[in-house]
Amino acid sequence: MFFGRAAIFTRKLAPRCCFVALRGLKMSESSESNSVLFVCLGNICRSPIAEAVFKHVAKERGVLDDWTVDSAATGDWHVGCNPDKRALKCLKDHGIDYKHSARQVTTEDFTNFKYIFGMDEDNISTLRELSPKKSTAQIELFGKYDPQGKTIIRDPYYDDGSKGFEDAYEQCLRCSNAFLDRVVS
């Protein structure tokens, strides 16, 4: 199911969701500007980490104001939820404050964002299925930019500890730096 730019996301019966969120999304006017959307299955672990890390790296480089950055889910299970507490702790441990309510990918995202990065092959497959004919977004794995050659950013959701979140953070840091090295002159 797709939602418009400012949609009321009703609470799903997921255990950690306990509110309704009104989310007005700031979008770029076209996909020709610098814009990136990070996507994973639920938008509570990997894609929020990727969004937060990318914003942090772009800010350190002095280019954050040139970018529209967001994250979203392919599924609707966690719409309106905060990121996983382990993801937030990982970010906080690295000095990154982050607030986000999970949202699902919209039809407009495929024209509002120049780059849409999935975290794994399932995300990419789903994004390509959802992509409308008028899509102008470049859909690719974020891990494609990992200098260590790890193209998949593994989902740490079912992990017992925090190591998977730390691994996702480190990989997103490498990918963010490599991607910005490539696209920012």
Short mmCIF file of C-alpha atoms in Angstrom, two decimals:
data_model
loop_
_atom_site.label_atom_id
_atom_site.label_comp_id
_atom_site.label_asym_id
_atom_site.label_seq_id
_atom_site.Cartn_x
_atom_site.Cartn_y
_atom_site.Cartn_z
CA MET A 1 0.00 0.00 0.00
CA PHE A 2 1.29 3.49 -0.85
CA PHE A 3 0.64 6.70 1.04
CA GLY A 4 0.78 10.36 0.02
CA ARG A 5 3.26 13.00 1.18
CA ALA A 6 1.47 13.83 4.39
CA ALA A 7 -0.34 10.73 5.43
CA ILE A 8 -1.69 9.55 8.71
CA PHE A 9 -0.08 6.23 9.44
CA THR A 10 -2.28 4.19 11.68
CA ARG A 11 -0.74 2.11 14.37
CA LYS A 12 -0.11 -1.46 13.36
CA LEU A 13 -0.39 -4.14 15.98
CA ALA A 14 3.38 -4.49 16.22
CA PRO A 15 4.45 -4.81 19.87
CA ARG A 16 6.62 -1.69 20.05
CA CYS A 17 4.18 0.64 18.27
CA CYS A 18 1.90 2.66 20.43
CA PHE A 19 0.97 5.83 18.58
CA VAL A 20 -0.35 7.39 15.42
CA ALA A 21 2.07 9.63 13.53
CA LEU A 22 1.37 12.45 11.12
CA ARG A 23 4.36 12.63 8.84
CA GLY A 24 4.77 15.52 6.41
CA LEU A 25 7.68 14.62 4.19
CA LYS A 26 9.99 17.28 2.83
CA MET A 27 10.76 16.21 -0.70
CA SER A 28 12.96 17.62 -3.37
CA GLU A 29 11.26 19.16 -6.37
CA SER A 30 12.77 16.60 -8.71
CA SER A 31 15.12 13.69 -8.69
CA GLU A 32 17.75 15.86 -10.40
CA SER A 33 18.76 17.42 -7.08
CA ASN A 34 20.94 15.62 -4.55
CA SER A 35 18.52 13.31 -2.83
CA VAL A 36 18.80 9.86 -1.34
CA LEU A 37 16.30 7.46 0.22
CA PHE A 38 17.54 4.50 2.26
CA VAL A 39 15.21 1.50 2.30
CA CYS A 40 15.04 -1.72 4.29
CA LEU A 41 12.23 -4.10 5.21
CA GLY A 42 10.81 -2.34 8.28
CA ASN A 43 12.57 1.06 8.49
CA ILE A 44 13.55 0.50 12.12
CA CYS A 45 17.12 -0.90 11.88
CA ARG A 46 19.30 -0.64 8.77
CA SER A 47 17.72 2.20 6.80
CA PRO A 48 17.48 4.55 9.82
CA ILE A 49 21.13 3.81 10.63
CA ALA A 50 22.07 4.50 7.00
CA GLU A 51 20.08 7.77 6.98
CA ALA A 52 21.58 8.98 10.26
CA VAL A 53 25.14 8.03 9.29
CA PHE A 54 24.82 9.60 5.83
CA LYS A 55 23.53 12.85 7.35
CA HIS A 56 26.36 12.82 9.89
CA VAL A 57 29.04 12.26 7.22
CA ALA A 58 27.50 14.86 4.89
CA LYS A 59 27.37 17.37 7.75
CA GLU A 60 31.03 16.72 8.62
CA ARG A 61 31.91 17.37 4.97
CA GLY A 62 29.85 20.56 4.89
CA VAL A 63 27.47 19.29 2.18
CA LEU A 64 24.38 18.26 4.20
CA ASP A 65 22.43 21.35 3.11
CA ASP A 66 22.83 20.18 -0.49
CA TRP A 67 21.00 16.92 0.18
CA THR A 68 17.47 15.69 0.86
CA VAL A 69 17.82 12.50 2.90
CA ASP A 70 15.18 10.13 4.26
CA SER A 71 14.54 6.46 4.93
CA ALA A 72 11.58 4.15 4.41
CA ALA A 73 10.38 0.55 4.51
CA THR A 74 9.18 -1.83 1.84
CA GLY A 75 6.69 -3.29 4.34
CA ASP A 76 4.15 -1.62 6.60
CA TRP A 77 4.61 -3.61 9.83
CA HIS A 78 6.41 -0.86 11.74
CA VAL A 79 4.90 2.29 10.18
CA GLY A 80 4.79 5.00 12.84
CA CYS A 81 7.28 3.23 15.13
CA ASN A 82 10.56 4.59 16.42
CA PRO A 83 13.77 2.89 15.31
CA ASP A 84 14.82 -0.22 17.22
CA LYS A 85 16.30 0.77 20.59
CA ARG A 86 19.54 -1.06 19.71
CA ALA A 87 19.88 1.03 16.53
CA LEU A 88 19.35 4.23 18.52
CA LYS A 89 21.89 3.14 21.14
CA CYS A 90 24.45 2.35 18.44
CA LEU A 91 23.98 5.78 16.88
CA LYS A 92 24.13 7.51 20.27
CA ASP A 93 27.35 5.62 21.10
CA HIS A 94 28.83 7.24 17.98
CA GLY A 95 27.61 10.73 18.91
CA ILE A 96 24.65 10.79 16.53
CA ASP A 97 21.25 11.95 17.80
CA TYR A 98 18.44 10.67 15.62
CA LYS A 99 14.67 10.86 15.64
CA HIS A 100 12.51 9.11 13.07
CA SER A 101 9.12 7.48 12.65
CA ALA A 102 9.09 4.53 10.30
CA ARG A 103 7.26 5.05 7.04
CA GLN A 104 6.59 3.01 3.94
CA VAL A 105 7.94 3.79 0.47
CA THR A 106 5.52 5.90 -1.58
CA THR A 107 4.96 6.15 -5.31
CA GLU A 108 6.26 9.73 -5.16
CA ASP A 109 9.58 8.55 -3.73
CA PHE A 110 10.50 7.10 -7.12
CA THR A 111 10.46 10.58 -8.68
CA ASN A 112 11.36 12.67 -5.63
CA PHE A 113 14.64 10.91 -4.93
CA LYS A 114 17.57 10.62 -7.30
CA TYR A 115 19.01 7.61 -5.46
CA ILE A 116 17.08 4.88 -3.68
CA PHE A 117 19.36 2.50 -1.82
CA GLY A 118 18.19 -0.92 -0.67
CA MET A 119 20.08 -2.79 2.02
CA ASP A 120 19.78 -6.26 0.47
CA GLU A 121 18.64 -8.04 -2.69
CA ASP A 122 15.10 -8.56 -1.35
CA ASN A 123 14.77 -4.79 -0.84
CA ILE A 124 16.00 -4.16 -4.39
CA SER A 125 13.63 -6.74 -5.85
CA THR A 126 10.65 -5.24 -3.99
CA LEU A 127 11.64 -1.69 -4.95
CA ARG A 128 11.84 -2.67 -8.61
CA GLU A 129 8.39 -4.29 -8.39
CA LEU A 130 6.93 -1.17 -6.75
CA SER A 131 8.70 1.26 -9.06
CA PRO A 132 6.20 3.07 -11.32
CA LYS A 133 6.89 3.50 -15.03
CA LYS A 134 7.59 7.20 -14.47
CA SER A 135 10.35 6.43 -11.95
CA THR A 136 13.51 8.48 -12.35
CA ALA A 137 15.32 7.08 -9.31
CA GLN A 138 18.49 5.04 -9.51
CA ILE A 139 17.72 1.93 -7.47
CA GLU A 140 20.77 0.08 -6.20
CA LEU A 141 22.36 -1.63 -3.22
CA PHE A 142 23.91 0.81 -0.78
CA GLY A 143 26.56 -1.84 -0.11
CA LYS A 144 27.73 -1.43 -3.70
CA TYR A 145 29.80 1.45 -2.34
CA ASP A 146 31.47 -0.57 0.42
CA PRO A 147 35.24 -0.51 -0.21
CA GLN A 148 35.42 -3.88 1.56
CA GLY A 149 33.16 -5.40 -1.11
CA LYS A 150 30.32 -6.38 1.26
CA THR A 151 27.32 -5.57 -0.91
CA ILE A 152 24.64 -6.70 1.56
CA ILE A 153 23.97 -4.78 4.76
CA ARG A 154 22.78 -7.62 6.97
CA ASP A 155 19.60 -7.18 9.02
CA PRO A 156 20.48 -7.23 12.75
CA TYR A 157 16.82 -7.21 13.88
CA TYR A 158 16.79 -10.80 15.17
CA ASP A 159 20.24 -10.61 16.78
CA ASP A 160 20.44 -10.94 20.57
CA GLY A 161 23.11 -8.32 21.10
CA SER A 162 24.33 -5.11 19.58
CA LYS A 163 27.16 -6.43 17.36
CA GLY A 164 24.97 -6.63 14.24
CA PHE A 165 23.95 -3.00 14.71
CA GLU A 166 27.57 -1.96 15.13
CA ASP A 167 28.46 -3.89 11.96
CA ALA A 168 25.63 -2.14 10.08
CA TYR A 169 26.84 1.23 11.39
CA GLU A 170 30.43 0.60 10.28
CA GLN A 171 29.33 -0.58 6.85
CA CYS A 172 27.00 2.42 6.40
CA LEU A 173 29.88 4.70 7.41
CA ARG A 174 32.15 3.17 4.76
CA CYS A 175 29.41 3.30 2.12
CA SER A 176 28.43 6.89 2.92
CA ASN A 177 32.00 8.08 2.61
CA ALA A 178 32.62 6.16 -0.62
CA PHE A 179 29.33 7.31 -2.18
CA LEU A 180 29.97 10.96 -1.30
CA ASP A 181 33.55 10.66 -2.60
CA ARG A 182 32.06 9.53 -5.89
CA VAL A 183 29.24 12.06 -6.34
CA VAL A 184 30.53 15.21 -4.63
CA SER A 185 33.23 17.00 -6.60
#
